Backbone as a chain_set.jsonl record, in Angstrom:
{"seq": "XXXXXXXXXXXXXXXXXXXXXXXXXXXXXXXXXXXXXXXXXXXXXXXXXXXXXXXXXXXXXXXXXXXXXXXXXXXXXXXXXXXXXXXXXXXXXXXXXXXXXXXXXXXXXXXXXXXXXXXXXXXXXXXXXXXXXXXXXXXXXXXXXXXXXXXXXXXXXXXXXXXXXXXXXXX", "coords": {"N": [[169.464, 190.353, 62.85], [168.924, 186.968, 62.404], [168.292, 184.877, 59.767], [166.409, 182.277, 59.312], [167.206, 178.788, 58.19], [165.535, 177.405, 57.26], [162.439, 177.836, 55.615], [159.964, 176.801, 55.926], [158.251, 174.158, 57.971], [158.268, 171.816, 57.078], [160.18, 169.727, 57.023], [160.555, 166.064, 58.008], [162.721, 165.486, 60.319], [162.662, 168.515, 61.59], [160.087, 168.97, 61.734], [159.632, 166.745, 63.834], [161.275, 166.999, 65.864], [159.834, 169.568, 66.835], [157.453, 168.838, 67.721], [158.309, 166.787, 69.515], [159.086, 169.091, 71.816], [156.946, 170.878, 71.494], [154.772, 169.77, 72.08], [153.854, 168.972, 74.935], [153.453, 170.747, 76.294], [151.269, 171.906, 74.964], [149.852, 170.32, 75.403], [149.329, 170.626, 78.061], [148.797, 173.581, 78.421], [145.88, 173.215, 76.994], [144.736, 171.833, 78.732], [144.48, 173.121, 81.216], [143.341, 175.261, 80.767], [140.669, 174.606, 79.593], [140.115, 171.998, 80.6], [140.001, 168.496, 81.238], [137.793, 167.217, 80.364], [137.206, 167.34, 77.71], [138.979, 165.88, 75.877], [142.171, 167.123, 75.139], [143.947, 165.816, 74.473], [143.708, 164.237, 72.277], [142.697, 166.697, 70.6], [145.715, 167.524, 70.445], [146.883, 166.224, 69.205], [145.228, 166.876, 66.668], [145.447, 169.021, 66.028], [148.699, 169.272, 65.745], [148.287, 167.399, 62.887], [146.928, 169.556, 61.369], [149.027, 171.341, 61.23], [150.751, 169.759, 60.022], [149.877, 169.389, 57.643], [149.861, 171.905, 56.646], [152.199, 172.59, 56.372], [153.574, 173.86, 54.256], [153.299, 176.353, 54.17], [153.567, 177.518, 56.626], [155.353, 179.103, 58.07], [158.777, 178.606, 59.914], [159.316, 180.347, 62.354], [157.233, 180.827, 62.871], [155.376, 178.781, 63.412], [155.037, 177.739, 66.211], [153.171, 179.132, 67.525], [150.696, 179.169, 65.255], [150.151, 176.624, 65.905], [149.592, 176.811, 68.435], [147.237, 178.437, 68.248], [145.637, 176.998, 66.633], [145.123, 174.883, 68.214], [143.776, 175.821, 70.182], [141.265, 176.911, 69.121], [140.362, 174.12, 68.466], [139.64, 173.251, 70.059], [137.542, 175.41, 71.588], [136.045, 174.938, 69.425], [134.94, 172.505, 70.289], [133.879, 173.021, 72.458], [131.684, 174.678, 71.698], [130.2, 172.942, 70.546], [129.484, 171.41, 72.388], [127.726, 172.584, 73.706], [125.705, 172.849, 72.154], [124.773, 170.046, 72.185], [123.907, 169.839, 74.749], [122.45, 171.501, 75.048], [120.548, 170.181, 73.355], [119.823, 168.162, 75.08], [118.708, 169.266, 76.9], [115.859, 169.215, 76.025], [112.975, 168.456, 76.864], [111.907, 165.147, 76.255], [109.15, 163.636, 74.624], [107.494, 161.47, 76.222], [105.666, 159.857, 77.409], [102.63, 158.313, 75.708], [99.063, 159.434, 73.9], [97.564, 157.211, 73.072], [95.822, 153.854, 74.081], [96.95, 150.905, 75.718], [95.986, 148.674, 75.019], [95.78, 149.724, 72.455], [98.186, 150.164, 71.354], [99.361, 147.584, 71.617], [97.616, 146.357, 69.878], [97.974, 147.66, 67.177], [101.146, 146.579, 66.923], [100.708, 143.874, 66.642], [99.34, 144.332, 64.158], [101.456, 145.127, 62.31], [103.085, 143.129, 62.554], [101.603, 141.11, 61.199], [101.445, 142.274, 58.649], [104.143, 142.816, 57.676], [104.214, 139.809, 57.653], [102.712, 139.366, 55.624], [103.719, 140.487, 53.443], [105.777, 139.607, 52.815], [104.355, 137.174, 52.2], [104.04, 138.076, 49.477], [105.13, 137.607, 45.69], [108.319, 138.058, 44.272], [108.088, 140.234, 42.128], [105.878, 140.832, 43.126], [106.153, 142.018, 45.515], [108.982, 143.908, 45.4], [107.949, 145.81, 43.561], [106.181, 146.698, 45.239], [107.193, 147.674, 47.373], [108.893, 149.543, 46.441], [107.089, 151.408, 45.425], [105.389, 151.688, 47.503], [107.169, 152.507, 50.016], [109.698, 153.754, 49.217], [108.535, 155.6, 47.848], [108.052, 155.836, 44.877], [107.205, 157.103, 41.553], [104.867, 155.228, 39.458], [106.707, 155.094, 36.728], [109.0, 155.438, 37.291], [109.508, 153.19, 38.76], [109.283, 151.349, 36.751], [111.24, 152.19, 35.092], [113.511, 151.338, 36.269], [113.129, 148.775, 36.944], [113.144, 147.827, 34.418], [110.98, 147.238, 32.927], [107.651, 147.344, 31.474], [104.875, 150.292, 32.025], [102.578, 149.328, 32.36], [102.81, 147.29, 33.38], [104.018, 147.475, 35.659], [101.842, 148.519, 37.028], [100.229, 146.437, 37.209], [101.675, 144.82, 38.929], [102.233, 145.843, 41.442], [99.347, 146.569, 42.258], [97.933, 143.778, 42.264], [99.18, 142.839, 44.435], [98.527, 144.803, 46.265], [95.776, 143.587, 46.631], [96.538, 140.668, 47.239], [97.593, 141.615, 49.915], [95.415, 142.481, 51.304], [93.688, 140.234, 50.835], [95.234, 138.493, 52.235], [95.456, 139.872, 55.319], [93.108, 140.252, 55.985], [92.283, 137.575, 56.306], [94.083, 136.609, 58.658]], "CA": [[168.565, 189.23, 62.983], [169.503, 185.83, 61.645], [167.793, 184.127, 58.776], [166.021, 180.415, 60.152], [167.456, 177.839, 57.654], [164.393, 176.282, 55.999], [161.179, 178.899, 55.307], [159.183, 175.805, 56.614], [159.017, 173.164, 59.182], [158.118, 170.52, 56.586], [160.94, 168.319, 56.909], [160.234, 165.796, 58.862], [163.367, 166.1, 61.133], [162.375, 169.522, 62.342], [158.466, 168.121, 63.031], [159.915, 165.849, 64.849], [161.958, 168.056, 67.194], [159.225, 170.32, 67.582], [156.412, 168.145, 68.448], [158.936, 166.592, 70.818], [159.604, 169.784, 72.029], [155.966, 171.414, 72.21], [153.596, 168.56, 72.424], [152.993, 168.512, 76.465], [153.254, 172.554, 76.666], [150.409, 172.214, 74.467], [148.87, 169.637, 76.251], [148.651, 171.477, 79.236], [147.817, 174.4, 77.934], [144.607, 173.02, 76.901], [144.064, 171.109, 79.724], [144.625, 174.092, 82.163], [142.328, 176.346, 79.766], [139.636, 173.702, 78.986], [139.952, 170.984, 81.692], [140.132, 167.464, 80.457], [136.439, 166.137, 79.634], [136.869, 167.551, 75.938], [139.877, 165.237, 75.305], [143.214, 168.037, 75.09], [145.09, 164.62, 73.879], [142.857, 164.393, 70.424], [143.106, 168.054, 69.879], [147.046, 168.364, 70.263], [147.127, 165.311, 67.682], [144.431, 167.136, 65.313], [146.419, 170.423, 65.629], [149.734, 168.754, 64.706], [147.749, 167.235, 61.809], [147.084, 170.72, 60.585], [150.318, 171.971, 61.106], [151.736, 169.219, 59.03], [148.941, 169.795, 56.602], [149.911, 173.346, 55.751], [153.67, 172.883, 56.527], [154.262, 174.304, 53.386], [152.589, 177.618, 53.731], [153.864, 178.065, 57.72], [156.847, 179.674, 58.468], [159.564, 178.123, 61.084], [159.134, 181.288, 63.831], [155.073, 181.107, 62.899], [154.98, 177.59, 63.858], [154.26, 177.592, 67.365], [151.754, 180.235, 67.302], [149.966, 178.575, 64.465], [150.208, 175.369, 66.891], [149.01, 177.218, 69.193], [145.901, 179.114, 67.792], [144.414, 176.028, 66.335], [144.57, 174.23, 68.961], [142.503, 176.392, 70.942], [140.714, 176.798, 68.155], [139.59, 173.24, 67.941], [139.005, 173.288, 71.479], [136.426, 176.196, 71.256], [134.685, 174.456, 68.757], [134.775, 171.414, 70.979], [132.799, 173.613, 73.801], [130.213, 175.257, 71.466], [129.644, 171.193, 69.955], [129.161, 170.564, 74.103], [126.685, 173.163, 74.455], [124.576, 171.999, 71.709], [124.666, 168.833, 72.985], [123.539, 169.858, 76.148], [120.899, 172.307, 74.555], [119.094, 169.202, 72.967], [119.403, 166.906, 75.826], [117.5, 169.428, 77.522], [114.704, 169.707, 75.429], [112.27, 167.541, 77.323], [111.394, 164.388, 74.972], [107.91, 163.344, 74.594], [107.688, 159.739, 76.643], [103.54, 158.999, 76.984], [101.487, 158.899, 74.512], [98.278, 159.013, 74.561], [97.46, 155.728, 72.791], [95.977, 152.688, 75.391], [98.069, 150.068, 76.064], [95.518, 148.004, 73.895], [95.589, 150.52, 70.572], [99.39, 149.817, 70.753], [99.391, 145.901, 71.339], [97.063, 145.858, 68.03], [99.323, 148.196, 66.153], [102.124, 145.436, 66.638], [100.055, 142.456, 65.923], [99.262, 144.674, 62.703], [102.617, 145.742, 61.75], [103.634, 141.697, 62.422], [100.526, 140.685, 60.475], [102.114, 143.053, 57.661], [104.916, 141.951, 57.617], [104.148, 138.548, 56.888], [101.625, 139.407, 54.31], [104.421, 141.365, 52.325], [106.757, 138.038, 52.614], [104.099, 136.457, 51.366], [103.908, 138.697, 47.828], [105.543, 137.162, 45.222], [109.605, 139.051, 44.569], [108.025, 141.035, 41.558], [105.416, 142.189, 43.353], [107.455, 142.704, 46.633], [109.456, 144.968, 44.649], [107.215, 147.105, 42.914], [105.131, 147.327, 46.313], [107.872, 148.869, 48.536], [109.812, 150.919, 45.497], [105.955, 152.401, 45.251], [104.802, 152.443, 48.915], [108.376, 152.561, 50.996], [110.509, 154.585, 48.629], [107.749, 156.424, 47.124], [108.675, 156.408, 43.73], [106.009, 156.683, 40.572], [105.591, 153.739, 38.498], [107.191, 155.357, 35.816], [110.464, 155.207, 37.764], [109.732, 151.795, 38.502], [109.253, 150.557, 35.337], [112.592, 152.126, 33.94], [114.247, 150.432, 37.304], [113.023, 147.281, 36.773], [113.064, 147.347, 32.778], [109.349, 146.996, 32.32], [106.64, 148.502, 31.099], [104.52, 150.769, 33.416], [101.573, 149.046, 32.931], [102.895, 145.754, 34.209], [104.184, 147.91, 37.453], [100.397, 148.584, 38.128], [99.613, 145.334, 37.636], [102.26, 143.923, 39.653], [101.387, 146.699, 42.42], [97.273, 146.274, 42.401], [98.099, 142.627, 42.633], [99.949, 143.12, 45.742], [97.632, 145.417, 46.96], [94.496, 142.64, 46.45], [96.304, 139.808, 48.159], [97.618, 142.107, 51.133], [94.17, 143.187, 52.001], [93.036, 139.328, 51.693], [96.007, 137.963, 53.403], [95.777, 140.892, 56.228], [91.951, 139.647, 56.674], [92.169, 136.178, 57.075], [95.047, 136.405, 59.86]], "C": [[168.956, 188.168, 61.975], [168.388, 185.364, 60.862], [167.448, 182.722, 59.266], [166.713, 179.728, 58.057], [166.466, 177.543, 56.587], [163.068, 177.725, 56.32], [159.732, 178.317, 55.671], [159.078, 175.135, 57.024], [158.099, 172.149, 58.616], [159.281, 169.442, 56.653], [160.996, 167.714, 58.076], [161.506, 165.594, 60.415], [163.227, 167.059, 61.76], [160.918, 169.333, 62.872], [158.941, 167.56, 64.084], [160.101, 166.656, 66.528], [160.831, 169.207, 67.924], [157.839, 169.909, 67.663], [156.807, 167.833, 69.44], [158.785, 168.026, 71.77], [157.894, 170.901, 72.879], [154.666, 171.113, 72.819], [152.809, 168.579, 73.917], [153.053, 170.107, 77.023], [151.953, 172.441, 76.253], [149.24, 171.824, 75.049], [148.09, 170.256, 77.332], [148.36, 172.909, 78.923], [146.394, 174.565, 77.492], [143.919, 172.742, 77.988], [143.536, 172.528, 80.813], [143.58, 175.094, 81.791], [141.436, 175.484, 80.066], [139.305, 172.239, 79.869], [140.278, 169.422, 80.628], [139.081, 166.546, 79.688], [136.307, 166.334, 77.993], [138.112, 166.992, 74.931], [141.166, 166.372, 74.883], [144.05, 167.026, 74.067], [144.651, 164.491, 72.09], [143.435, 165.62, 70.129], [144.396, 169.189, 69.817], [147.135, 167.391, 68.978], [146.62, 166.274, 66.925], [145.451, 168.194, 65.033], [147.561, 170.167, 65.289], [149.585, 168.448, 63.567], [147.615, 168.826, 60.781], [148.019, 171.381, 60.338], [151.381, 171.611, 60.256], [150.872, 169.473, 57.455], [149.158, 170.986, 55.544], [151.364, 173.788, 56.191], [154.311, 173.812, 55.696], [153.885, 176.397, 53.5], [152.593, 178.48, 55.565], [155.197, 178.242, 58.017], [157.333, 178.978, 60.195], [158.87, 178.991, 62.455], [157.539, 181.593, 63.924], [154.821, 179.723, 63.643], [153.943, 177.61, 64.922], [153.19, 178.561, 67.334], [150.573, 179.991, 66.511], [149.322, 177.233, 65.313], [149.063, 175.846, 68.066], [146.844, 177.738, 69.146], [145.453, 177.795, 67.0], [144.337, 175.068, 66.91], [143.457, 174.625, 69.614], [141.709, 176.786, 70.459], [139.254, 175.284, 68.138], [139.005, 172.908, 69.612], [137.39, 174.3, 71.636], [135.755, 175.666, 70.209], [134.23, 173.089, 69.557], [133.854, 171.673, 71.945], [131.557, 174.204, 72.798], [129.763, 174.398, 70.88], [128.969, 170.983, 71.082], [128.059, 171.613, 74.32], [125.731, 173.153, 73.456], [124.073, 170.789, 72.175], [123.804, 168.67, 73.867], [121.855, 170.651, 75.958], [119.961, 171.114, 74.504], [118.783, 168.183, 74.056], [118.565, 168.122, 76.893], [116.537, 169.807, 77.641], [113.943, 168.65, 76.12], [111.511, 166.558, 75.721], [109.936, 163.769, 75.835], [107.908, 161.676, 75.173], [106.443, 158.908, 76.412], [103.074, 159.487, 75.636], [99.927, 158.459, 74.948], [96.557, 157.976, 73.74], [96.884, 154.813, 74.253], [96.637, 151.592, 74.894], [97.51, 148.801, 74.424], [95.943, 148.177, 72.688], [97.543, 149.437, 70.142], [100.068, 148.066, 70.745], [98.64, 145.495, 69.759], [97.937, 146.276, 67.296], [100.89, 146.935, 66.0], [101.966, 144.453, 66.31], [100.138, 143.106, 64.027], [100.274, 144.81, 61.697], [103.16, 144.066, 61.61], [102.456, 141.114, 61.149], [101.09, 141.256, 58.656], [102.796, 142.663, 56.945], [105.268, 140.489, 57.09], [103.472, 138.151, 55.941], [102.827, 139.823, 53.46], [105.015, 140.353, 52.489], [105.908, 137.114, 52.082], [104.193, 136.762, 49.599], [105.099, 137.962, 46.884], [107.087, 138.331, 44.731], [108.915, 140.107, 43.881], [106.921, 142.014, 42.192], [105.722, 142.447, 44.195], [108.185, 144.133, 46.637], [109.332, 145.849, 44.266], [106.513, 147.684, 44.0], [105.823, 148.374, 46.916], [108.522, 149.615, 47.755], [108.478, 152.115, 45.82], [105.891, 153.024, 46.499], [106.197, 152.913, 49.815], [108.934, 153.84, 50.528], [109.312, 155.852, 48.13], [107.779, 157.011, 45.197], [107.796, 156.013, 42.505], [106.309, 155.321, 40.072], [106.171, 154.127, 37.044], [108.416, 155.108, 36.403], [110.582, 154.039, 38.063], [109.813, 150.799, 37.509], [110.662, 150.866, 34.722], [113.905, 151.413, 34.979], [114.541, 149.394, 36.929], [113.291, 146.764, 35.069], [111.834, 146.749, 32.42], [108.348, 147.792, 31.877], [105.798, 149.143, 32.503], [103.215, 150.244, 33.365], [101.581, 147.281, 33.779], [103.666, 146.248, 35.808], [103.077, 148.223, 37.715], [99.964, 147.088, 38.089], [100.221, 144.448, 38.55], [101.402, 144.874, 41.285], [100.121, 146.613, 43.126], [96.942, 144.897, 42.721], [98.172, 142.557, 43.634], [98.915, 143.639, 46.674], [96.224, 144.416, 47.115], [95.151, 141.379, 47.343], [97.235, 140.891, 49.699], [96.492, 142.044, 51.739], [93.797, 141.438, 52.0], [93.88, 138.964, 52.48], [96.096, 138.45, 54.987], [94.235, 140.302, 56.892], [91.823, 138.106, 56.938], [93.307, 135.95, 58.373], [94.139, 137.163, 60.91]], "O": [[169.279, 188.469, 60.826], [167.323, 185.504, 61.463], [168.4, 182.035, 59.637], [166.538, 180.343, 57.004], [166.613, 177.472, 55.366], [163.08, 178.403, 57.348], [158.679, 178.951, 55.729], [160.14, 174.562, 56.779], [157.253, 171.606, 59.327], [159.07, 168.294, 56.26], [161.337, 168.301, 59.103], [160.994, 165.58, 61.534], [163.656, 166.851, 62.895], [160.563, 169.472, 64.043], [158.643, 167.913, 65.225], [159.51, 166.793, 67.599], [160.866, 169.618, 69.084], [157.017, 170.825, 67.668], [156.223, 168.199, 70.461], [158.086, 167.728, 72.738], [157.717, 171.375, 74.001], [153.875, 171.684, 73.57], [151.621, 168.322, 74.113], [152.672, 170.448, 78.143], [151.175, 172.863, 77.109], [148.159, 172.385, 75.231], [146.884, 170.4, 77.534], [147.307, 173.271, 79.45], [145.766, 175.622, 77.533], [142.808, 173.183, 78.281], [142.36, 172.793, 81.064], [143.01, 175.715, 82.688], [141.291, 175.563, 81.286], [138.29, 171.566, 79.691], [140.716, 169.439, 79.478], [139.23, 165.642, 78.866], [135.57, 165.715, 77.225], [138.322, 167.334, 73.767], [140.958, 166.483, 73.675], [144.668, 167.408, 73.074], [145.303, 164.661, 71.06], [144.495, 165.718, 69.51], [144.512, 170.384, 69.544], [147.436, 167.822, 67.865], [147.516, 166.806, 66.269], [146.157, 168.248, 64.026], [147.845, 170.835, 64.295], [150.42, 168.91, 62.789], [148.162, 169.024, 59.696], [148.053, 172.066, 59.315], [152.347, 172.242, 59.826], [151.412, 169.702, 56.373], [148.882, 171.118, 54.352], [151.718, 174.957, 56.351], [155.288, 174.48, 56.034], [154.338, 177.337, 52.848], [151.994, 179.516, 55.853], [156.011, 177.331, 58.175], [156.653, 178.875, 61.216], [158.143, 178.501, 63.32], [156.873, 182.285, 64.695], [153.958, 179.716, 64.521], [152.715, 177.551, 64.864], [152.158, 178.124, 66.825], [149.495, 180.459, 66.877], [148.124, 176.951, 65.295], [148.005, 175.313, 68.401], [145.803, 177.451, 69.739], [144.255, 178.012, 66.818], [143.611, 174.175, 66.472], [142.389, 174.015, 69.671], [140.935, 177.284, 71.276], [138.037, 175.292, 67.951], [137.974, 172.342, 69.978], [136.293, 173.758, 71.775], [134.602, 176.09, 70.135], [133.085, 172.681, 69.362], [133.071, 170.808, 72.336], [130.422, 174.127, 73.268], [128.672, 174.718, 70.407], [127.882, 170.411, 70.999], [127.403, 171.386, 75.336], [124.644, 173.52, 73.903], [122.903, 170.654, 72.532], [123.032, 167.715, 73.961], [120.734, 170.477, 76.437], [118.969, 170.93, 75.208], [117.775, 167.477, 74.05], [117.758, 167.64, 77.688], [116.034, 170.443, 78.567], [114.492, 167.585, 75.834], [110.944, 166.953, 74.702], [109.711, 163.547, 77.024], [108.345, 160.779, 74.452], [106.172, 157.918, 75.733], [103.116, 160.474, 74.902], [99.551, 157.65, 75.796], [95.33, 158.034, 73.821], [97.403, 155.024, 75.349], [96.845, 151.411, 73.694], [98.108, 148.36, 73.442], [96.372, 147.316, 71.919], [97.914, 148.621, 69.298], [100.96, 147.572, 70.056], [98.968, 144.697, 68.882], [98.712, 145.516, 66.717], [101.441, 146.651, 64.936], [102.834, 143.854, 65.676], [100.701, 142.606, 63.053], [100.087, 144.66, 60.49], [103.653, 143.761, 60.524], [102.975, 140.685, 60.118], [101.032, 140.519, 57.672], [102.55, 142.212, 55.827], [106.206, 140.107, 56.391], [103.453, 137.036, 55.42], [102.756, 139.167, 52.42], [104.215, 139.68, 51.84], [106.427, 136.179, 51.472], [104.362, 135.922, 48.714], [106.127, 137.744, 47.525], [106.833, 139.525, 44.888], [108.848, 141.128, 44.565], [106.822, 143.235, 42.069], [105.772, 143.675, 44.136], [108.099, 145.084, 47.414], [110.122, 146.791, 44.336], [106.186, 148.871, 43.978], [105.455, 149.541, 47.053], [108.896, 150.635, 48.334], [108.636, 153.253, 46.261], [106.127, 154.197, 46.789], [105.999, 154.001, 50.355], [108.78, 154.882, 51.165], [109.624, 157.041, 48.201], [107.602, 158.077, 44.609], [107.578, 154.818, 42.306], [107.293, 154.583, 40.127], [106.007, 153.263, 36.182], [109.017, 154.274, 35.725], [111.659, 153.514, 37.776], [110.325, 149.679, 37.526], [111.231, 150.056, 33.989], [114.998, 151.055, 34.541], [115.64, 148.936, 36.617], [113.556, 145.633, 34.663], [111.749, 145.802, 31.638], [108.39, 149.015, 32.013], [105.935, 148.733, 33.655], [102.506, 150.608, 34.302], [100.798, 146.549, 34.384], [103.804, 145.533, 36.8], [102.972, 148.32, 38.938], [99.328, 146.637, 39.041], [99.624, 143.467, 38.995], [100.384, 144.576, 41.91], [99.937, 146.593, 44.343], [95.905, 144.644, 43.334], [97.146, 142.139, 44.171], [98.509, 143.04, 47.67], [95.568, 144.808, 48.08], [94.392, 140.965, 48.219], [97.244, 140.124, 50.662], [96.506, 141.499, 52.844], [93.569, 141.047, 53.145], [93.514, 139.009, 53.654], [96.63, 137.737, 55.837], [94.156, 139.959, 58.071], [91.179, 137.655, 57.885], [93.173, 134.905, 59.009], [94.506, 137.27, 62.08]]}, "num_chains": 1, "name": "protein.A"}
């Protein structure tokens, strides 16, 4: 038995030749296995990618076989990705609710009404409102955010909170 030359098919001269060489075996091998909706063309690229990846640590007469097994490899994970997929799309999603048409026309006036109350707040208390209410974050963390003390984040805050509620009632 003869000795192969190189102990690995890192140089890119011998990639070459044997991508040329096994590239559309591989192809169809997937295809023929796996059909074509899970892309065969991606997952002969990815599997070359790995092959050049760990060139160093695959032997010449391992090659193809290595080539081989992770392709179909990434294929089988490509089908048990597709049957999650398929799991959740056929979890029936919730469409009605059972809100009237009214509740949810106010809810959007309110949420617009909101909206333009918090654009009215001045930046600092803007800032401190949604770090507090949005983010959720004490006013101790806001204060070492902003570089202030924490009792000027309740007062910016409580501020906020006093003209929301009038701005929210006069609209």
């Amino acid at each position: 038995m003869s000795k192969p030359l190189q102990d690995n098919i890192c140089d890119n001269h011998l990639f070459e030749r044997f991508y040329k060489k096994h590239s559309k075996n591989l192809h169809d091998f997937l295809y023929y296995k796996f059909g074509g909706h899970l892309n065969p063309e991606d997952k002969v690229q990815e599997a070359f990618i790995k092959l050049w990846q760990n060139c160093a640590k695959v032997s010449t007469d391992k090659a193809k076989s290595f080539l081989f097994t992770t392709a179909n490899n990434l294929m089988l994970n490509a089908v048990a990705h597709q049957k999650v997929v398929l799991k959740y799309k056929a979890i029936p999603k919730k469409t009605a609710t059972n809100e009237s048409p009214e509740f949810v026309l106010q809810e959007k006036e309110y949420h617009i009404k909101l909206q333009k109350a918090i654009s009215n707040l001045t930046e600092a208390q803007r800032v401190a409102f949604l770090l507090n209410r949005v983010e959720g974050k004490r006013f101790k963390e806001i204060a070492e955010l902003l570089n202030i003390s924490t009792k000027a984040v309740e007062k910016r805050i409580y501020g906020a909170l006093r003209k929301l509620r009038q701005d929210i009632d006069e609209l």
